[in-house]
PDB file of C-alpha atoms in Angstrom:
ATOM      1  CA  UNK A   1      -2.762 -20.189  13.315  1.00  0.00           C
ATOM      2  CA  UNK A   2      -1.344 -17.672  15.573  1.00  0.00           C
ATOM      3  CA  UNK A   3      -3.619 -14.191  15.820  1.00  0.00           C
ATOM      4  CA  UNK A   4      -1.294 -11.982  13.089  1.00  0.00           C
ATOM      5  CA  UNK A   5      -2.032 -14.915  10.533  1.00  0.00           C
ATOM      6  CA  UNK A   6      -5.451 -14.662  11.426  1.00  0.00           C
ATOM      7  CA  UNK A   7      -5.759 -10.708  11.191  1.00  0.00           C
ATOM      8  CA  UNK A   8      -3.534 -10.985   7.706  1.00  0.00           C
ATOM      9  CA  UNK A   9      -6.634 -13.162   6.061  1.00  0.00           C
ATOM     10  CA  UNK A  10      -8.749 -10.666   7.335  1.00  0.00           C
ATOM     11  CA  UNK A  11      -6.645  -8.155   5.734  1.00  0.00           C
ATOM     12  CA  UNK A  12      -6.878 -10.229   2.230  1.00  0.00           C
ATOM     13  CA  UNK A  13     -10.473 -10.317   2.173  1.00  0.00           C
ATOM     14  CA  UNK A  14     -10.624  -6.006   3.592  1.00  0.00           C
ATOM     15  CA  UNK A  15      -7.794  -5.572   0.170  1.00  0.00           C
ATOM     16  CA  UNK A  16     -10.802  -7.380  -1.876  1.00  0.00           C
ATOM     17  CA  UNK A  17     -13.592  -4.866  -0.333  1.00  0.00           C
ATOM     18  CA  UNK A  18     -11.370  -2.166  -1.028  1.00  0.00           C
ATOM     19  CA  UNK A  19     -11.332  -2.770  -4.895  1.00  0.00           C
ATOM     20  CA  UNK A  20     -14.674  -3.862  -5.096  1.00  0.00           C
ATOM     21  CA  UNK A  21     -15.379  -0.329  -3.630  1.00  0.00           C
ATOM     22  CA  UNK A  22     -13.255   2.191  -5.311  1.00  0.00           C
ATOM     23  CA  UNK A  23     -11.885  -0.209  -8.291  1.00  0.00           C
ATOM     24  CA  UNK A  24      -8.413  -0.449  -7.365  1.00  0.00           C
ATOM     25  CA  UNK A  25      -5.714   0.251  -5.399  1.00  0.00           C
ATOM     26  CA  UNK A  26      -6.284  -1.976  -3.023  1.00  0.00           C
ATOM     27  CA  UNK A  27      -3.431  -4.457  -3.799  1.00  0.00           C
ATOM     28  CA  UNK A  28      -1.099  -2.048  -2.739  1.00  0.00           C
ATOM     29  CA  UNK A  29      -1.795  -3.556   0.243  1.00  0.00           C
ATOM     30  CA  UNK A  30      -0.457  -7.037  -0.311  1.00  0.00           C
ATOM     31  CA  UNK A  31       3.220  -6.407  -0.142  1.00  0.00           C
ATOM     32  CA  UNK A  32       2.928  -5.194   3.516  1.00  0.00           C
ATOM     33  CA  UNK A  33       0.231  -7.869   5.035  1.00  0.00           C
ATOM     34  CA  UNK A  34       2.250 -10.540   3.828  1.00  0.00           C
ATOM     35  CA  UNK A  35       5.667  -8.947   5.144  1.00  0.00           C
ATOM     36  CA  UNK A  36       4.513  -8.056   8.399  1.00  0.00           C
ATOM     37  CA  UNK A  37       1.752 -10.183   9.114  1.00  0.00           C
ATOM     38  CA  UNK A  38       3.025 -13.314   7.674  1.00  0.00           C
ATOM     39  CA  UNK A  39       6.543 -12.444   8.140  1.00  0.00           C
ATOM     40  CA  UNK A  40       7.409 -13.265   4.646  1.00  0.00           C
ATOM     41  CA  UNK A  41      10.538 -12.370   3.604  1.00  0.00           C
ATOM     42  CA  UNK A  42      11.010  -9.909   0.193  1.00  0.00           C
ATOM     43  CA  UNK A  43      11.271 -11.842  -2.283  1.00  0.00           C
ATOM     44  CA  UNK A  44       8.675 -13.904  -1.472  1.00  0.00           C
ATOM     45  CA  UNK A  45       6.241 -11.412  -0.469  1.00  0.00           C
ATOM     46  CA  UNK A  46       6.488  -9.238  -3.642  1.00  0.00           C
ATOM     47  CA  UNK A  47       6.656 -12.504  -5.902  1.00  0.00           C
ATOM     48  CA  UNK A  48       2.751 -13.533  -4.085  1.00  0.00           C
ATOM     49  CA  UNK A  49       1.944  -9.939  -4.343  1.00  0.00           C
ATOM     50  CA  UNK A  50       2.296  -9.809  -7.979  1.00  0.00           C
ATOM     51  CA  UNK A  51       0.123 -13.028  -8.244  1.00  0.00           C
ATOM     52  CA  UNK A  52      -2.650 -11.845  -5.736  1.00  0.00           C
ATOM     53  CA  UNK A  53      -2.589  -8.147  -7.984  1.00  0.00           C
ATOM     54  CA  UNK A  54      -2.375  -9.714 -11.295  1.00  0.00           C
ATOM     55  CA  UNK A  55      -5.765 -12.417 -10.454  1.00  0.00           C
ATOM     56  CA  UNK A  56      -7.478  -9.142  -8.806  1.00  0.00           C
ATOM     57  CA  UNK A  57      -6.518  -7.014 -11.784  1.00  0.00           C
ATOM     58  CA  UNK A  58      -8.018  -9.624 -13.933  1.00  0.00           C
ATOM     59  CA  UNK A  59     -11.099 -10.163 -12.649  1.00  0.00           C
ATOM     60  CA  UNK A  60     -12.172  -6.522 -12.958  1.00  0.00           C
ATOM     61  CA  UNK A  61     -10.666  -5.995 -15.949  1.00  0.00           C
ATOM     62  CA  UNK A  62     -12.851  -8.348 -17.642  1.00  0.00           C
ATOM     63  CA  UNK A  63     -15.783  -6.636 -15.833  1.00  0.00           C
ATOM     64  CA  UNK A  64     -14.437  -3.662 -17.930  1.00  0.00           C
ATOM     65  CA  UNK A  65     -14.264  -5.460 -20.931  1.00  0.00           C
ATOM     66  CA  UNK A  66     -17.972  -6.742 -20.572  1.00  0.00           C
ATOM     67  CA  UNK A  67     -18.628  -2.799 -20.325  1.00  0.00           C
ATOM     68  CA  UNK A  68     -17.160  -2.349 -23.361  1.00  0.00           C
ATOM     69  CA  UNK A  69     -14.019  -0.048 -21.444  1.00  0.00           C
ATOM     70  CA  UNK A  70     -11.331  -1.631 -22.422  1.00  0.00           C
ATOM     71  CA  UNK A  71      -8.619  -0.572 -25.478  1.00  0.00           C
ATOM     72  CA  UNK A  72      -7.320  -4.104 -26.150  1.00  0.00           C
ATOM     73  CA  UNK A  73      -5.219  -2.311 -28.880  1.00  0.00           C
ATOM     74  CA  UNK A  74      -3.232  -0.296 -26.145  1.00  0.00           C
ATOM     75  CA  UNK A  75      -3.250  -2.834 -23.763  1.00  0.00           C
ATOM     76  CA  UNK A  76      -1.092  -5.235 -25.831  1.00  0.00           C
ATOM     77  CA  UNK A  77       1.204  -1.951 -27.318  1.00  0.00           C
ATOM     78  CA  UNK A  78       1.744  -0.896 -23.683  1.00  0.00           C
ATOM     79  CA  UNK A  79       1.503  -4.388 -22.115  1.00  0.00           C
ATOM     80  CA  UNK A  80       4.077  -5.872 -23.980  1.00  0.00           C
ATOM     81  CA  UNK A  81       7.087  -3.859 -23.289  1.00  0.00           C
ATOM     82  CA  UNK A  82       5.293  -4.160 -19.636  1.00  0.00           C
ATOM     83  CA  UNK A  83       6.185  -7.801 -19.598  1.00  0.00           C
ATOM     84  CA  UNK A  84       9.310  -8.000 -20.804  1.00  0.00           C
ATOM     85  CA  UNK A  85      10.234  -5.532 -18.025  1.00  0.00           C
ATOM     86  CA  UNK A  86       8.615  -7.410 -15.526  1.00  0.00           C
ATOM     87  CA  UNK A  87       9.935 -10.823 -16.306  1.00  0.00           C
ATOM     88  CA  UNK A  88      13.817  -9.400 -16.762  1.00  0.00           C
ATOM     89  CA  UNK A  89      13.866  -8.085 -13.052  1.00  0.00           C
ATOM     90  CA  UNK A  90      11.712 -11.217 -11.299  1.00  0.00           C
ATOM     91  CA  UNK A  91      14.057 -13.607 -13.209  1.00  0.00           C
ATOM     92  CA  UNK A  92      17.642 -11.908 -13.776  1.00  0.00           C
ATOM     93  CA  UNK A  93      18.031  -9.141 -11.295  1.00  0.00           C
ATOM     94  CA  UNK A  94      15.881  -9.949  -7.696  1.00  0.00           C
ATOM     95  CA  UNK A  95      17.372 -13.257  -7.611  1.00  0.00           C
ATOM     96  CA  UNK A  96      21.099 -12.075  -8.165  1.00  0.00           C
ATOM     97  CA  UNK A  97      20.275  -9.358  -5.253  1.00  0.00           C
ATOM     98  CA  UNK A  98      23.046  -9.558  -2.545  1.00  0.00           C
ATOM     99  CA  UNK A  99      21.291  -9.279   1.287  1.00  0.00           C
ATOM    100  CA  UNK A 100      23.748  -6.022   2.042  1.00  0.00           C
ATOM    101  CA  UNK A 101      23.307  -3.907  -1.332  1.00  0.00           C
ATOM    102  CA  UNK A 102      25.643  -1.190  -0.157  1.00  0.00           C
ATOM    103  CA  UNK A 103      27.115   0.212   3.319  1.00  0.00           C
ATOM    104  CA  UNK A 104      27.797   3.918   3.554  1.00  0.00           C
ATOM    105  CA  UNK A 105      29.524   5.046   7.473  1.00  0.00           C
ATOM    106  CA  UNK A 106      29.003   1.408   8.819  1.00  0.00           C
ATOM    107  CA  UNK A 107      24.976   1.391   8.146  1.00  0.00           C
ATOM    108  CA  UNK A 108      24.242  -1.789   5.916  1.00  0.00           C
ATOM    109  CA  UNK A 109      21.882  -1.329   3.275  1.00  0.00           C
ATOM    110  CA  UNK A 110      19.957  -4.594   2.577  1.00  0.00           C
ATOM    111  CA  UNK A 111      17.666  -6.230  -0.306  1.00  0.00           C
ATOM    112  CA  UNK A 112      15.128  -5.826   1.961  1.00  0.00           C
ATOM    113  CA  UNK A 113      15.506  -2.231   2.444  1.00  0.00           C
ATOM    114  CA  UNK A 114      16.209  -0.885  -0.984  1.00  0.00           C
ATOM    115  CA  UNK A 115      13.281  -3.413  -2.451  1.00  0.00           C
ATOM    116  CA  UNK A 116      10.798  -2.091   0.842  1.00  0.00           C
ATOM    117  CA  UNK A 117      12.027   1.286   0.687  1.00  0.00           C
ATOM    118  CA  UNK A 118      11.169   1.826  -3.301  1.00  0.00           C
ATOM    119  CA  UNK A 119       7.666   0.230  -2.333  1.00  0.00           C
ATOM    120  CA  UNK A 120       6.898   2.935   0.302  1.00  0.00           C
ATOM    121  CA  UNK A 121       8.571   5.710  -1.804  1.00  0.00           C
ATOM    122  CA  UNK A 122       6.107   4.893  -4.758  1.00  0.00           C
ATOM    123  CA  UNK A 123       2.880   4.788  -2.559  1.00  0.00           C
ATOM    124  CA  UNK A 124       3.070   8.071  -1.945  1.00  0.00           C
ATOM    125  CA  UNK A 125       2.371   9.453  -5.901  1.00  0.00           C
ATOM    126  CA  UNK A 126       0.031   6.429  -5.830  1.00  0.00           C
ATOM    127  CA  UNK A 127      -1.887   7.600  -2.928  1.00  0.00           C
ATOM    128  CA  UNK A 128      -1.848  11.532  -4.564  1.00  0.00           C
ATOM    129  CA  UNK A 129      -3.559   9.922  -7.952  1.00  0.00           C
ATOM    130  CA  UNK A 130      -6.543   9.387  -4.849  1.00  0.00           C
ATOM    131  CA  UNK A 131      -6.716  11.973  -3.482  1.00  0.00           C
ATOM    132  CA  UNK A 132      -6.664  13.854  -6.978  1.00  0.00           C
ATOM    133  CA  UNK A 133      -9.810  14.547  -8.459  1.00  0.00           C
ATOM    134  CA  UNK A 134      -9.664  12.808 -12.294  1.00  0.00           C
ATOM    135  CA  UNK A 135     -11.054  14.783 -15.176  1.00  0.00           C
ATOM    136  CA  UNK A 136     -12.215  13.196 -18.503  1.00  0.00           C
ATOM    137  CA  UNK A 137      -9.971  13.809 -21.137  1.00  0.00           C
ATOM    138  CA  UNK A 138     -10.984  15.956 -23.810  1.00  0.00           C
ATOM    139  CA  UNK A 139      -8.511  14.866 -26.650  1.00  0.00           C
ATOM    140  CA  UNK A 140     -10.297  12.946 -29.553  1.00  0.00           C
ATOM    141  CA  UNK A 141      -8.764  10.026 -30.320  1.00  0.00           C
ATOM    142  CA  UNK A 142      -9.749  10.000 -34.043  1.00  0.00           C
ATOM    143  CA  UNK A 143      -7.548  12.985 -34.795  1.00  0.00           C
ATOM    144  CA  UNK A 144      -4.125  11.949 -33.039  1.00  0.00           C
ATOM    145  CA  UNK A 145      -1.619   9.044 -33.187  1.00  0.00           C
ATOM    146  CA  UNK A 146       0.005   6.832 -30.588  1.00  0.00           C
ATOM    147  CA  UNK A 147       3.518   7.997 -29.567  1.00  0.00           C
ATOM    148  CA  UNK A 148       4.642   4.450 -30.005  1.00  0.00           C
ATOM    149  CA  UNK A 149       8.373   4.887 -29.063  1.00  0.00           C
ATOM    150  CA  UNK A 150       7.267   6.361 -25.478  1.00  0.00           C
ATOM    151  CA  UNK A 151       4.531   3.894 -25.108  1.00  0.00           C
ATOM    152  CA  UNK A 152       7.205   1.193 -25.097  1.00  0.00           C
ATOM    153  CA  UNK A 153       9.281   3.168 -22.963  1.00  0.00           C
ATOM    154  CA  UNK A 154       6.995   4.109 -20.305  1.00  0.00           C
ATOM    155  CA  UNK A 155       5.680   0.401 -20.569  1.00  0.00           C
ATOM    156  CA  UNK A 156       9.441  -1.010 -20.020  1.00  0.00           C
ATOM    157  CA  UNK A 157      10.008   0.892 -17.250  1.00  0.00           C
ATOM    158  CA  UNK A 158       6.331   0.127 -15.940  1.00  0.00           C
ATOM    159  CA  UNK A 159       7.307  -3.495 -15.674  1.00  0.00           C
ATOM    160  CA  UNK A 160      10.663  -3.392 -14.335  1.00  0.00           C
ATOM    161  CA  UNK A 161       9.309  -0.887 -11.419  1.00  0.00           C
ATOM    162  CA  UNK A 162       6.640  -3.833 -10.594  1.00  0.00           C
ATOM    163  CA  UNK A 163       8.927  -6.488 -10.822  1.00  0.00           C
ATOM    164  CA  UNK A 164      11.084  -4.620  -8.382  1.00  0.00           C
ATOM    165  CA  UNK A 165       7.834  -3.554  -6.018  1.00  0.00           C
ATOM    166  CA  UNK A 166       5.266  -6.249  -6.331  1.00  0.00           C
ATOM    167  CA  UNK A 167       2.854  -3.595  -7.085  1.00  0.00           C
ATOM    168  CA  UNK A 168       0.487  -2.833 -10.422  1.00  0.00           C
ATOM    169  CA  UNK A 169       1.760   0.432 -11.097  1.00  0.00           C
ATOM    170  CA  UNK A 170      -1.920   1.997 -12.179  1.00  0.00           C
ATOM    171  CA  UNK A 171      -0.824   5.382 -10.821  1.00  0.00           C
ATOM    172  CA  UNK A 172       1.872   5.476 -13.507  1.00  0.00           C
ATOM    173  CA  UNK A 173      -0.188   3.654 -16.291  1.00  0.00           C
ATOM    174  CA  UNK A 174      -3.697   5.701 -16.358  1.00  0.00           C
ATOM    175  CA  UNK A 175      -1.383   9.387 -16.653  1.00  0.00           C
ATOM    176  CA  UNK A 176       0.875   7.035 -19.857  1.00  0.00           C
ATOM    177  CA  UNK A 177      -2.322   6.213 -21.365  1.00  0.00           C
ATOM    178  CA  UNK A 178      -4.224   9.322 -21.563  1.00  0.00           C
ATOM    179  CA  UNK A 179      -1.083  11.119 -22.462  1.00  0.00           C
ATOM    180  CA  UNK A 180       0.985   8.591 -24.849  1.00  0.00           C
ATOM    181  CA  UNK A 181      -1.988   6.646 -26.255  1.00  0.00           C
ATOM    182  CA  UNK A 182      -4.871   9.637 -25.610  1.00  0.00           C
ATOM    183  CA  UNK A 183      -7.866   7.618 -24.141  1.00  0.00           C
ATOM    184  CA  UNK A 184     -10.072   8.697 -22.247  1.00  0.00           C
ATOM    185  CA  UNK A 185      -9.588   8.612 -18.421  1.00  0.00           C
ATOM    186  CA  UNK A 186     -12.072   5.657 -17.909  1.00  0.00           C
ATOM    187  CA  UNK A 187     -10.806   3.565 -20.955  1.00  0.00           C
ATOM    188  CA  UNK A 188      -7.419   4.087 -19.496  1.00  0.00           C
ATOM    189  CA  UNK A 189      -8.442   2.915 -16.006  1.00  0.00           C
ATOM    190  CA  UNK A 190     -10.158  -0.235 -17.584  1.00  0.00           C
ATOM    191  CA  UNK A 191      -7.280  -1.146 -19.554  1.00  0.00           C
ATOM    192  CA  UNK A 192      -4.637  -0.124 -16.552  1.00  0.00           C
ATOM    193  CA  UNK A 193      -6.058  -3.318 -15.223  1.00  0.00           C
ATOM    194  CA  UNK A 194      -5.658  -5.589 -18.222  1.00  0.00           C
ATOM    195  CA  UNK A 195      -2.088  -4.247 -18.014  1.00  0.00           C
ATOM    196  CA  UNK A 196      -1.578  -4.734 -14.304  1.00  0.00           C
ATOM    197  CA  UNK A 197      -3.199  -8.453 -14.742  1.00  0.00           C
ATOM    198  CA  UNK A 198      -0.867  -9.260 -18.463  1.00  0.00           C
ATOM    199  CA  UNK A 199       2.365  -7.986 -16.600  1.00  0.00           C
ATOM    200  CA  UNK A 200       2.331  -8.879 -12.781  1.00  0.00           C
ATOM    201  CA  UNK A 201       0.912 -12.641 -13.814  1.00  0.00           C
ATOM    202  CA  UNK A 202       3.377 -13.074 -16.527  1.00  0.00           C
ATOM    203  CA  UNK A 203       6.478 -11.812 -14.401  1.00  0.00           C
ATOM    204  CA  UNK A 204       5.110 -14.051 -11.754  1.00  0.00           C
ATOM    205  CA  UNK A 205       5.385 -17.475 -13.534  1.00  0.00           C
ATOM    206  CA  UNK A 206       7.733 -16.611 -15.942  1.00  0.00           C
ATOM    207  CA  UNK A 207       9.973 -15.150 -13.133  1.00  0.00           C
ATOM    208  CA  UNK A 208       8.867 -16.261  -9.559  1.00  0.00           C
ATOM    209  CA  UNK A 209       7.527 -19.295 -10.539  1.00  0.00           C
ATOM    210  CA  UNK A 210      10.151 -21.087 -11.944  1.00  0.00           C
ATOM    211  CA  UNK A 211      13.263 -19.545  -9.816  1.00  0.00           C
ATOM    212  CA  UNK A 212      11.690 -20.289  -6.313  1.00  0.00           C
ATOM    213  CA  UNK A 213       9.179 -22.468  -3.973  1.00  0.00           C
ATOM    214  CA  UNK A 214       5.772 -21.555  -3.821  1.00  0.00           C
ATOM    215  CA  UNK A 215       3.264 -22.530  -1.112  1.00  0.00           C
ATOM    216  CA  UNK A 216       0.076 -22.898  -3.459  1.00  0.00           C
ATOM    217  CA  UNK A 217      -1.764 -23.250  -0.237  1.00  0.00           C
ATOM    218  CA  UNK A 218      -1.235 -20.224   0.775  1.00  0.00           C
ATOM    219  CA  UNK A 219      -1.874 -18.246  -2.042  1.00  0.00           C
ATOM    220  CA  UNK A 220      -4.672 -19.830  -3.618  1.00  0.00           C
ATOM    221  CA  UNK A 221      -6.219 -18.869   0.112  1.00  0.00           C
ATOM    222  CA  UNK A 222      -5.105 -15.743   0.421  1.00  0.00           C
ATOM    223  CA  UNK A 223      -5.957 -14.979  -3.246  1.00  0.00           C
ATOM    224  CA  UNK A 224      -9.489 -16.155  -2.772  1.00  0.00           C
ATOM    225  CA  UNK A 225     -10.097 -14.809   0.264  1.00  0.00           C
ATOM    226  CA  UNK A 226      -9.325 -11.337  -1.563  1.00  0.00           C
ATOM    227  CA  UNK A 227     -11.509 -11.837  -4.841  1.00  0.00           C
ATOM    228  CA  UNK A 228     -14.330 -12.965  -2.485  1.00  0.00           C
ATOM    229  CA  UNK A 229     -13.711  -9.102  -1.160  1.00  0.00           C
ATOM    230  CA  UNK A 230     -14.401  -7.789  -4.469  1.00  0.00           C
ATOM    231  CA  UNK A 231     -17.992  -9.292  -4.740  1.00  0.00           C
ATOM    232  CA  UNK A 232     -18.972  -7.682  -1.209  1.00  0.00           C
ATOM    233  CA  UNK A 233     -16.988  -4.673  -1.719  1.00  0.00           C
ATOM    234  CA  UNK A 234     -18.990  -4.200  -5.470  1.00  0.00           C
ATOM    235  CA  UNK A 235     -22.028  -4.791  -3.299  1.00  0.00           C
ATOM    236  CA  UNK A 236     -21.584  -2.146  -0.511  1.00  0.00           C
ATOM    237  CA  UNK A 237     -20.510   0.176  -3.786  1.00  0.00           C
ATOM    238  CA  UNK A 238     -23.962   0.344  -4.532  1.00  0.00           C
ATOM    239  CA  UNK A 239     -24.572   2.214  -1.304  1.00  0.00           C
ATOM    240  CA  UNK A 240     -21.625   4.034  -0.258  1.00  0.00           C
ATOM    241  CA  UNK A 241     -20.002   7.232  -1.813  1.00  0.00           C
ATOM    242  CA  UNK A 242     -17.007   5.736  -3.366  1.00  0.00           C
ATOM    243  CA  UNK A 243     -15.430   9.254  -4.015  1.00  0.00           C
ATOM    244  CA  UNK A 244     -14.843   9.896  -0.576  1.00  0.00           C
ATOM    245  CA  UNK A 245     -13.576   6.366   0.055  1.00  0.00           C
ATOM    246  CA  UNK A 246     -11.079   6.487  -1.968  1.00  0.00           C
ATOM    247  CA  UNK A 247      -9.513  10.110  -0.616  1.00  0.00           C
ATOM    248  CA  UNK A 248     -10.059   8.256   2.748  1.00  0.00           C
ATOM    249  CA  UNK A 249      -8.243   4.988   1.303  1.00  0.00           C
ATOM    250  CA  UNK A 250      -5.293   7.527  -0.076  1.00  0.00           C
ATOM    251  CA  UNK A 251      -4.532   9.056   3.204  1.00  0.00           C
ATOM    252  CA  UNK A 252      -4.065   6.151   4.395  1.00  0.00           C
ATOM    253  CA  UNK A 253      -1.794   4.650   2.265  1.00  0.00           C
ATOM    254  CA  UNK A 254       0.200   7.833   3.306  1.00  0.00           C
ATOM    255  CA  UNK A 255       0.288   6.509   6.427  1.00  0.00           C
ATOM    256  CA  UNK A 256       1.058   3.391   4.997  1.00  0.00           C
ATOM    257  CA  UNK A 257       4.251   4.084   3.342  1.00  0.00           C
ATOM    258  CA  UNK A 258       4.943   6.129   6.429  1.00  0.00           C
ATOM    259  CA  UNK A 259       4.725   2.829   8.706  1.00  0.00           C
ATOM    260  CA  UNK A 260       7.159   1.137   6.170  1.00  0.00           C
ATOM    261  CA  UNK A 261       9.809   3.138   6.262  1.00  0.00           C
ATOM    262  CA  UNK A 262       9.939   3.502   9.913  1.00  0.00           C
ATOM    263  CA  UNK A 263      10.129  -0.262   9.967  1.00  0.00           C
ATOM    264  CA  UNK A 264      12.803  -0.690   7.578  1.00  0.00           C
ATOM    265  CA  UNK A 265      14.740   2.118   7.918  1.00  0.00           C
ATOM    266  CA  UNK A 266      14.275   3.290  11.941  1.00  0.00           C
ATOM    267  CA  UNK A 267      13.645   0.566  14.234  1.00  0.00           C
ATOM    268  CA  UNK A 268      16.189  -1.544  12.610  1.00  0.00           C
ATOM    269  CA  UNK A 269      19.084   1.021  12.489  1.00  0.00           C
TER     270      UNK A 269
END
């Protein structure tokens, strides 16, 4: 084990403090540590990532349930159309991806760039829902209906933007729920994570799982290593300000997505 493998398990395990602390977000992280740490290729990397998000998702999404948080009703509505989405893209479309996509005045385009590049391009609104201070919703639930049509919309393109990314998509889900199925902000960030967990571990072995090779090994580690980060980082939640850790944690997914694209896109032009 060279000393990047090393630092990317410590990484796992900080992505597992890091929800424990601030309740998600976190997993964000995966797509990167295993690219650049681990040097695993795309496909690869996003296929692990949406295993390591969905099991993290999971976890404290039952912890929401057990508080009585979640909207099962809305989580199967939205996380349907979620799945379907996700599953398509992991198992038609990313595997059917040429390595040049497009070349425009001699500058090759690859999978790896278009796939990287809509990963950083999407942290950025993800890190702004940090940084943004949420309200509680004042809409009461008992007096409107669910705009069904847009639910499944919004939950189709949810999926298909994680199958493409890796990534749970919460930033886009919470705004969906409170506006499409009016919840309340903290039922809609409990069941966000059903959603995240249904989609990104369905797409996974209904996509990833079946199309390519995966080293159990190494994701069964890494995946543990990361929920053992949860229980310290719920822990250390009892005594730290989680508020400011997570405009602290936005920022620097800013910088985050910042790194990325100069990787993809400027020291390998």
């Amino acid at each position: 084990m060279d000393i990047l493998e090393l630092f990317g398990y410590i990484c796992a395990f900080i992505i597992g403090i890091t929800l424990g602390l601030i309740g998600g977000g976190g997993s964000i992280l995966a797509v990167p540590v295993l690219a650049y740490l681990f040097s695993i290729d795309e496909k690869i990397a996003t296929a692990y990532s949406l295993f390591i998000v969905g099991t993290s998702s999971l976890f404290g999404g039952l912890k929401q349930h057990f508080k009585g948080l979640v909207d099962w009703r809305t989580a199967i509505v939205f996380g349907v159309p979620a799945i379907v989405g996700v599953t398509l893209i992991r198992y038609y479309v990313v595997p059917q991806l040429p390595d040049i996509i497009v070349t425009i005045n001699g500058f090759n385009f690859t999978r790896r760039m278009v796939m990287f590049g809509l990963f950083a391009l999407l942290m950025f609104p993800a890190a702004i829902s940090m940084l943004k201070k949420q309200k509680e919703s004042t809409i009461k639930t008992s007096s409107l209906k669910y705009n069904y049509p847009l639910i499944l919309i919004e939950g189709l393109v949810v999926g298909a933007i994680t199958g493409m990314i890796g990534a749970g998509g919460g930033f886009l889900i919470i705004p969906a729920l409170v506006l499409l199925a009016n919840v309340e902000i903290k039922v809609a960030i409990a069941t966000s994570l059903i959603i995240i967990a249904f989609k990104s571990l369905f797409g996974f072995f209904l996509g990833d799982a079946i199309k390519i090779n995966i080293d159990w090994n190494f994701l069964l580690l890494f995946t543990a290593l990361s929920l053992a980060g949860i229980f310290v980082g719920n822990y250390i939640s009892k005594f730290i300000n989680g508020n400011k850790l997570k405009r602290g944690f936005g920022y620097f997914i800013f910088i985050m997505a910042i790194f990325i694209f100069y990787m993809e896109f400027i020291l390998k032009k």
